[in-house]
Short mmCIF file of C-alpha atoms in Angstrom, two decimals:
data_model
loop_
_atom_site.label_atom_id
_atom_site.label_comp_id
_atom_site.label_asym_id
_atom_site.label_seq_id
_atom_site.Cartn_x
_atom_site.Cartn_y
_atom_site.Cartn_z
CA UNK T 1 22.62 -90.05 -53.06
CA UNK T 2 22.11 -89.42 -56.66
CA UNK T 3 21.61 -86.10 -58.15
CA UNK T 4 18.17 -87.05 -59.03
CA UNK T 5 16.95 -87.88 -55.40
CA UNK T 6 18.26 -84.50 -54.40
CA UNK T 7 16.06 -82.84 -56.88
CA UNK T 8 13.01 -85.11 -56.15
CA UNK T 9 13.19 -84.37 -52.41
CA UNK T 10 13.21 -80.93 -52.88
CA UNK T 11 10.35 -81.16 -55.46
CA UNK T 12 8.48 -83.03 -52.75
CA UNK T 13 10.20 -80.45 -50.16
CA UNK T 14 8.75 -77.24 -52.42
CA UNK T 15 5.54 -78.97 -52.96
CA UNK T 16 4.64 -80.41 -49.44
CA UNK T 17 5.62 -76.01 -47.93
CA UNK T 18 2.32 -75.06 -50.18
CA UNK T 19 0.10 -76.79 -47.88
CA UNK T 20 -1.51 -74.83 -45.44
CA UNK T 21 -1.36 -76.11 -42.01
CA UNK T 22 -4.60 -78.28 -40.98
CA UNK T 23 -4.31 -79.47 -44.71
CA UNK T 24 -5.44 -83.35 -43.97
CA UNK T 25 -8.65 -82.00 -41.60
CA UNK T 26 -9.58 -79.65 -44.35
CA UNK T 27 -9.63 -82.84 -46.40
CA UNK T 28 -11.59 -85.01 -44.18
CA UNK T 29 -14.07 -81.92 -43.51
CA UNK T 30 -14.84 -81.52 -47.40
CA UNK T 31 -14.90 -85.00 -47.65
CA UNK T 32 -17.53 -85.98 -45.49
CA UNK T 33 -19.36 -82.45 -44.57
CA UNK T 34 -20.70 -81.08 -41.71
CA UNK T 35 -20.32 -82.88 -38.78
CA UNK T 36 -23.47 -82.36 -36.62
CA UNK T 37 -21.54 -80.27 -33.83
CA UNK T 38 -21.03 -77.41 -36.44
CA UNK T 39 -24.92 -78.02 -37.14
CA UNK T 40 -25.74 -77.51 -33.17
CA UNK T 41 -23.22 -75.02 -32.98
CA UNK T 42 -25.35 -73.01 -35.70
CA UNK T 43 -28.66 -73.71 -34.05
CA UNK T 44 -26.96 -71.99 -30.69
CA UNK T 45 -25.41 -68.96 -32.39
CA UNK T 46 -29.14 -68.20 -34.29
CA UNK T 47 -30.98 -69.26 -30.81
CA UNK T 48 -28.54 -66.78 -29.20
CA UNK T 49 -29.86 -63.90 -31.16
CA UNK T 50 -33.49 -64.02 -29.74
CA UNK T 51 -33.09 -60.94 -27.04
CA UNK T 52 -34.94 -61.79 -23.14
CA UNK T 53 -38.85 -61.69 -23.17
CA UNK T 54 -39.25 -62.99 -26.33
CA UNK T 55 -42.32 -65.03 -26.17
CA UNK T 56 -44.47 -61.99 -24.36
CA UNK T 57 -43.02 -59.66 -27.50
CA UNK T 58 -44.50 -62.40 -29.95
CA UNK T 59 -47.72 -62.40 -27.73
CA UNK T 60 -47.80 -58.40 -28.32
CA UNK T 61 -47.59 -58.10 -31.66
CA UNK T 62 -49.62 -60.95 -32.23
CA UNK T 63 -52.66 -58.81 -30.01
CA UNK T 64 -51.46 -55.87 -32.08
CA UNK T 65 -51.97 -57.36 -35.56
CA UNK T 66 -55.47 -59.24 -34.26
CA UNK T 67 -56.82 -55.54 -33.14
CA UNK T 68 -55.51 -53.76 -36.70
CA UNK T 69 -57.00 -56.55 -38.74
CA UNK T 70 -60.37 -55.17 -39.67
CA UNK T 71 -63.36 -57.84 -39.54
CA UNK T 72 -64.71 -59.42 -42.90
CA UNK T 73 -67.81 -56.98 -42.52
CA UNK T 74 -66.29 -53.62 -41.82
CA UNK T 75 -63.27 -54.75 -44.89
CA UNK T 76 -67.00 -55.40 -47.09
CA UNK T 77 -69.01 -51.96 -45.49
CA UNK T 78 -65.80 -50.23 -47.20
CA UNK T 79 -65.74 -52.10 -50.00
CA UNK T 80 -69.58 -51.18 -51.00
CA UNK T 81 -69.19 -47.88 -49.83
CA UNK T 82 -66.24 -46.85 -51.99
CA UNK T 83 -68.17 -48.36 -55.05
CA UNK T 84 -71.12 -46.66 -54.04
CA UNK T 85 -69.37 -42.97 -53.96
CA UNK T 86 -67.58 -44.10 -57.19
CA UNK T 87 -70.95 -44.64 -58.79
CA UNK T 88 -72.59 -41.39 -57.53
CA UNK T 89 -69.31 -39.63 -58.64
CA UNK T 90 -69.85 -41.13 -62.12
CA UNK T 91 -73.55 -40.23 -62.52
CA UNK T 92 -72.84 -37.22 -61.47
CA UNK T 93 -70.39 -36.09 -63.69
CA UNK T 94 -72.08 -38.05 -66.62
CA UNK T 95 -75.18 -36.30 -66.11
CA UNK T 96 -73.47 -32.86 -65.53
CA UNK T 97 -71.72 -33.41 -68.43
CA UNK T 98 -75.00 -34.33 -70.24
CA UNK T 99 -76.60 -31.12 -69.51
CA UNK T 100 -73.73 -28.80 -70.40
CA UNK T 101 -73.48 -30.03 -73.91
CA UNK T 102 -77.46 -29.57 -74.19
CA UNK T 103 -77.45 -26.18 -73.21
CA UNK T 104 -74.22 -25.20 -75.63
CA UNK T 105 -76.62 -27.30 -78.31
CA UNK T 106 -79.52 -25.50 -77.35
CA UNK T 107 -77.32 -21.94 -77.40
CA UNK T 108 -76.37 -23.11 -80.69
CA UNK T 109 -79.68 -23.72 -82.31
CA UNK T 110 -81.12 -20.38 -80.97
CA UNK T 111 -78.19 -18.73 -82.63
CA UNK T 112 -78.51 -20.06 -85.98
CA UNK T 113 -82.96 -20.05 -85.77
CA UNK T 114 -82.04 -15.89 -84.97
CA UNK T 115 -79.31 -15.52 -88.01
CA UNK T 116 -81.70 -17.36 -90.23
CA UNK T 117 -84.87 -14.72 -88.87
CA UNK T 118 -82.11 -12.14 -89.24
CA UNK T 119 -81.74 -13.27 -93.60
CA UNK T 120 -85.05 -13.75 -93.96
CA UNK T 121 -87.69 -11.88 -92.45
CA UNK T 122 -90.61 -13.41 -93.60
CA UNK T 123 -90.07 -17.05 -91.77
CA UNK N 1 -42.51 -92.09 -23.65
CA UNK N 2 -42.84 -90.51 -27.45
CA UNK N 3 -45.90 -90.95 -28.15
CA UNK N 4 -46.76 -89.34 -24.39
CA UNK N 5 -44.81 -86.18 -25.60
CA UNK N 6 -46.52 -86.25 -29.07
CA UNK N 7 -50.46 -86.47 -27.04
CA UNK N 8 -48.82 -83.55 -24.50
CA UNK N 9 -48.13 -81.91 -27.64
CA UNK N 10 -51.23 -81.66 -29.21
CA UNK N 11 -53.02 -81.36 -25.92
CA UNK N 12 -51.08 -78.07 -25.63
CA UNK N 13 -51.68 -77.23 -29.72
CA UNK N 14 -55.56 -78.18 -28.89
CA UNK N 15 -55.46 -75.26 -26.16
CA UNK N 16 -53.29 -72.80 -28.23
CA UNK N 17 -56.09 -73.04 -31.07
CA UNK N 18 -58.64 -72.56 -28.56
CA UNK N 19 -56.98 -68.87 -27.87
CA UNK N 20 -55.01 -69.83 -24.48
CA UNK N 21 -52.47 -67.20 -24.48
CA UNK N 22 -50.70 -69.74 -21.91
CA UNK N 23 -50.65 -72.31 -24.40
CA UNK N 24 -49.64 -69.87 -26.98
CA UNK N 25 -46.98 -68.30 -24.90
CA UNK N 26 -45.54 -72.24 -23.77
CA UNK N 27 -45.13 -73.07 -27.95
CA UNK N 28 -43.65 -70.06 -28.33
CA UNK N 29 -41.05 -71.02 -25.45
CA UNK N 30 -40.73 -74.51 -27.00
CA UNK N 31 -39.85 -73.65 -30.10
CA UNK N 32 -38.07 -70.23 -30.49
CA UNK N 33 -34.69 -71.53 -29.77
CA UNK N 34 -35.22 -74.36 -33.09
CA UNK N 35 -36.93 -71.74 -35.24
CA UNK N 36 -34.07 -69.11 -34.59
CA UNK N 37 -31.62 -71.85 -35.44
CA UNK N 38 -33.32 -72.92 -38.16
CA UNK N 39 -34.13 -68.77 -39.79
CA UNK N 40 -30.34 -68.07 -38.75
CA UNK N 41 -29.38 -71.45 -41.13
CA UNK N 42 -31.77 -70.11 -43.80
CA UNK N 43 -30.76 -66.52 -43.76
CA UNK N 44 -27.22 -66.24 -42.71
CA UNK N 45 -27.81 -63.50 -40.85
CA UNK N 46 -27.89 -62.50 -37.31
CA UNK N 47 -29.82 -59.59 -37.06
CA UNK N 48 -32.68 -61.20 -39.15
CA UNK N 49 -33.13 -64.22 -36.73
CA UNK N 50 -34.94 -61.61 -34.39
CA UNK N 51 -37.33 -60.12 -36.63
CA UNK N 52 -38.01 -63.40 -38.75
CA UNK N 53 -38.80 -65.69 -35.89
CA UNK N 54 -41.44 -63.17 -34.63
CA UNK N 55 -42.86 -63.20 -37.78
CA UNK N 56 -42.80 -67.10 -37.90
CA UNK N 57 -44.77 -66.93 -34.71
CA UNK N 58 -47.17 -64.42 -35.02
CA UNK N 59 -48.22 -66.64 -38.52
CA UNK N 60 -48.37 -69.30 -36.23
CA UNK N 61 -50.87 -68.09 -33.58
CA UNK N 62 -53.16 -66.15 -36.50
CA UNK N 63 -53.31 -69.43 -38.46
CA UNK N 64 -53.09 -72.24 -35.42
CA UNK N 65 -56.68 -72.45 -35.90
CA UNK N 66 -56.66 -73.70 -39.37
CA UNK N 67 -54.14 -76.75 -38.20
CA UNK N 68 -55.93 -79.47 -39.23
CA UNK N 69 -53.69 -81.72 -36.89
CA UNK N 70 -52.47 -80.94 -33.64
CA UNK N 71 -49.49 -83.72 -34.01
CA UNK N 72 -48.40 -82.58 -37.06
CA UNK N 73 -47.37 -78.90 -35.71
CA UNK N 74 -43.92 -79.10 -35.84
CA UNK N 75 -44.12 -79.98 -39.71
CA UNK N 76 -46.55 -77.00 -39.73
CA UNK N 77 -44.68 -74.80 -38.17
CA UNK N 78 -41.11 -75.36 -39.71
CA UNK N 79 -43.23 -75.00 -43.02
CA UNK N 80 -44.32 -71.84 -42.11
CA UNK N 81 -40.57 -71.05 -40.97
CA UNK N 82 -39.12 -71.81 -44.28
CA UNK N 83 -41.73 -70.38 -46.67
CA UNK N 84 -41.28 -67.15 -44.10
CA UNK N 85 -37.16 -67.35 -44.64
CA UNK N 86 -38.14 -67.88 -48.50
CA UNK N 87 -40.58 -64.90 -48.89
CA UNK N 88 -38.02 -62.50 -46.58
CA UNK N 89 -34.82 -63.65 -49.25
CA UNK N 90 -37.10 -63.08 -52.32
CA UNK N 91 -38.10 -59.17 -51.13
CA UNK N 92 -34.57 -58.74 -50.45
CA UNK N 93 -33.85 -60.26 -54.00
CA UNK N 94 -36.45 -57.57 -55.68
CA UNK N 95 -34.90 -54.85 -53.23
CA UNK N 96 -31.06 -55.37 -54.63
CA UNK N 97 -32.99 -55.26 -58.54
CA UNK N 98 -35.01 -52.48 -57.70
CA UNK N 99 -32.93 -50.07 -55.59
CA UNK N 100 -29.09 -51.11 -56.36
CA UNK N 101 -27.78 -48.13 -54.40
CA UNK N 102 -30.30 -48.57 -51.48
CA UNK N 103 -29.30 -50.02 -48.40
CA UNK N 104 -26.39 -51.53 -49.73
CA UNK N 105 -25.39 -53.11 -46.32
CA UNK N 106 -27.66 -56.20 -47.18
CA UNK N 107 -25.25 -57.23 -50.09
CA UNK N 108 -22.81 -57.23 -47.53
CA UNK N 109 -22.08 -60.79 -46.04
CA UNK N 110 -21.83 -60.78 -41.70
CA UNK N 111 -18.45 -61.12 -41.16
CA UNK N 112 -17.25 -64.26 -39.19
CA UNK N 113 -18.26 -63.66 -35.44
CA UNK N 114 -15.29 -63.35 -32.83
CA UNK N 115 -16.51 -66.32 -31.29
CA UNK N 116 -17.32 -68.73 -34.05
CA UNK N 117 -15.56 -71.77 -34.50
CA UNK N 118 -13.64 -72.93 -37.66
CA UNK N 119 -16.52 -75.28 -38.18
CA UNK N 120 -19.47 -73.45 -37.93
CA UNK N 121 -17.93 -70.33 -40.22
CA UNK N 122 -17.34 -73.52 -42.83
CA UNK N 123 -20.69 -74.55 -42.56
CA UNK N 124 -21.97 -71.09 -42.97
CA UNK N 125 -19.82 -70.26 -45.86
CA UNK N 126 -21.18 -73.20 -47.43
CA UNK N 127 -25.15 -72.65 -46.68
CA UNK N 128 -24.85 -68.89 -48.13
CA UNK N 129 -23.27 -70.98 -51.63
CA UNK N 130 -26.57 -72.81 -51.72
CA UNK N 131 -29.93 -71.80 -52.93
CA UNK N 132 -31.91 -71.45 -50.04
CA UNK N 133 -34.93 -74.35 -51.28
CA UNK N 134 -31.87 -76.17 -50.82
CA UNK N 135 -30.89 -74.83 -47.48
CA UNK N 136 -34.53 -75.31 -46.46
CA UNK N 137 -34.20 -78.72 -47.32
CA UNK N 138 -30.79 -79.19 -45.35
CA UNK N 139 -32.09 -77.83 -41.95
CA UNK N 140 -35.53 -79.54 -42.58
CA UNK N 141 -33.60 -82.73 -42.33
CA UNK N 142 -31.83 -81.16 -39.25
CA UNK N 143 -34.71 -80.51 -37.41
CA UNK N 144 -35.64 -83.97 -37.43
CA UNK N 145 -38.07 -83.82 -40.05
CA UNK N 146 -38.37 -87.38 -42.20
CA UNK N 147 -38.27 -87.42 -45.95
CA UNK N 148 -41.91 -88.02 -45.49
CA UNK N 149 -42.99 -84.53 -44.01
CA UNK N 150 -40.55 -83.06 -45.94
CA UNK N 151 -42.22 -84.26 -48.92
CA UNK N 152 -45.14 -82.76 -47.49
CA UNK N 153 -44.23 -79.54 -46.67
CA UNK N 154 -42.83 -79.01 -50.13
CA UNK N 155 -45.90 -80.55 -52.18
CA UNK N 156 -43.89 -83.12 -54.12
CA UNK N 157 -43.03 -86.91 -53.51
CA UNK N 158 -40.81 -89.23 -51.09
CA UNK N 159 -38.47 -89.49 -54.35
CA UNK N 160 -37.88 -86.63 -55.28
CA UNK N 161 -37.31 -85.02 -51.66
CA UNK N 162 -34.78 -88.18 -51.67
CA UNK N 163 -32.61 -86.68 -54.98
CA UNK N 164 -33.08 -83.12 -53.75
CA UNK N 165 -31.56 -83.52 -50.95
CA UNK N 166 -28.71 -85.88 -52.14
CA UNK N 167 -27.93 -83.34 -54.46
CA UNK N 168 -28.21 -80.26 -51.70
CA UNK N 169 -25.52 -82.32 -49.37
CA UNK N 170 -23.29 -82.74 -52.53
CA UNK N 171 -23.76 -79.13 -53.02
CA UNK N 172 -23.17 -78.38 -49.27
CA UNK N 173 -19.71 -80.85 -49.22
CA UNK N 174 -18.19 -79.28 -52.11
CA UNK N 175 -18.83 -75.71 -50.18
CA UNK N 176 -17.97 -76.85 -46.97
CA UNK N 177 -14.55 -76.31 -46.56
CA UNK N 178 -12.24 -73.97 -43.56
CA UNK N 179 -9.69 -72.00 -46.33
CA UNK N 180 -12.60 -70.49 -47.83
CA UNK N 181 -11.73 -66.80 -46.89
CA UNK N 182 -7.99 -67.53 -49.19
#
């Protein structure tokens, strides 16, 4: 054997001890994908999580949620109630306000008629 | 003999819409083990497939009467499935942008189970790589539903379902591989 073929063989030696075992079904698995039995065997391990009684939990919750829903009425009755105590709040405060800053006008306007009697006595 | 399940189907759809908690509660039966499969594909997670496919369900028997038609309820209620998975992975999204050092266990892939074969931790490995319209898409098409319904469900044509999901298994091929922990 030449020199050569020694070194080639143990190229081929060197290179061929980097793959991992399994090396040609790793291949063929990224070659053509999933086969359906690692499909099903997902299916199984997700179906497997559902605990006993499952169906009669759904059914619960499902009453639950249908009883906390409130109706389209009662959801509107709140609606026009809230804007109603908004808009009492409003003129309320608008027509508090309003009254407030007549009176300091009107406190105003008394002061200055007396400081003007006060200058001149004859008015 | 299919089109005898298909009429027993929507006989028993027809009675679930009607408010027969029997009917409600035999759907429910029929279909939790596919939904589960198909949130656990979706999500990747275990302890999601619980909560999710109750909320898939509970959708189902608030909006059942809405269904226009009774034979197309599984395309229904995988639709409802996926755009459920979708909504759940877009709050957790938000949540990881929002609150970055709040319950940092959901950045936290599940570990390969004990039990799980070399094949189905590949197949999950490659899902989570995917966006999940895609992985929507791939368990669609594993459910049995045709490019048709698909189509459908997502509000866009035969075609383009077609090139989506060519792309998605190219996507899912390059992923899928066993030495993906090295």
């Amino acid at each position: 054997m030449k020199p050569e073929d020694h070194a080639w063989r143990d190229l081929r030696a060197h290179a061929s001890a980097q793959l991992r075992r399994g090396f040609a079904e790793r291949v063929l698995r990224a070659a053509h994908g999933p086969e359906p039995a690692a499909w099903e065997q997902l299916r199984a391990h997700g179906a497997a999580q559902l605990r006993p009684g499952f169906a009669e939990r759904v059914l619960r919750a499902a009453r639950a949620v249908q009883a906390g829903v409130p109706s389209l009425f009662s959801q509107f009755a709140v609606g026009a109630a809230t804007a109603a105590i908004c808009l009492l709040a409003v003129a309320y405060f608008h027509s508090r306000a309003n009254r407030l800053e007549e009176e300091r006008n009107l406190a105003g306007w008394q002061r200055l008629a007396a400081e003007v009697q006060d200058l001149d006595p004859t008015l | 003999m299919e089109s005898t399940a298909t009429t027993e189907l929507a006989d028993l759809v027809r009675r679930a819409q009607r408010g027969d908690e029997g009917a409600q509660r035999e759907l429910i039966v029929a279909y939790q083990h596919r939904v589960a499969g198909f949130v656990y594909a979706m999500t990747n997670r275990s302890d999601y497939v619980e909560d999710l496919s109750q909320q898939v369900f509970i959708k189902m028997i608030r909006a059942l009467d809405r269904l226009q038609a009774p034979a197309q309820f599984e395309s229904w209620l995988f639709r409802l499935a996926r755009n459920t998975c979708i909504d759940q992975l877009r709050r957790q999204k938000l949540r990881r942008i929002f609150l970055p050092f709040g319950e940092e266990h959901e950045n936290i892939p599940e570990p390969p189970g004990a039990v799980d074969t070399e094949e189905l931790d590949a197949l999950r490995h490659a899902l989570a790589q995917l966006r999940p319209q895609d992985r929507a898409l791939l368990a669609l098409v594993q459910e049995g539903r045709s490019h048709a319904e698909i189509a459908e469900t997502l509000d866009t044509s035969v075609a383009a379902v077609k090139a989506r999901l060519h792309r998605a298994r190219e996507h899912l091929r390059e992923h899928y591989q066993t030495d993906h922990e090295t």
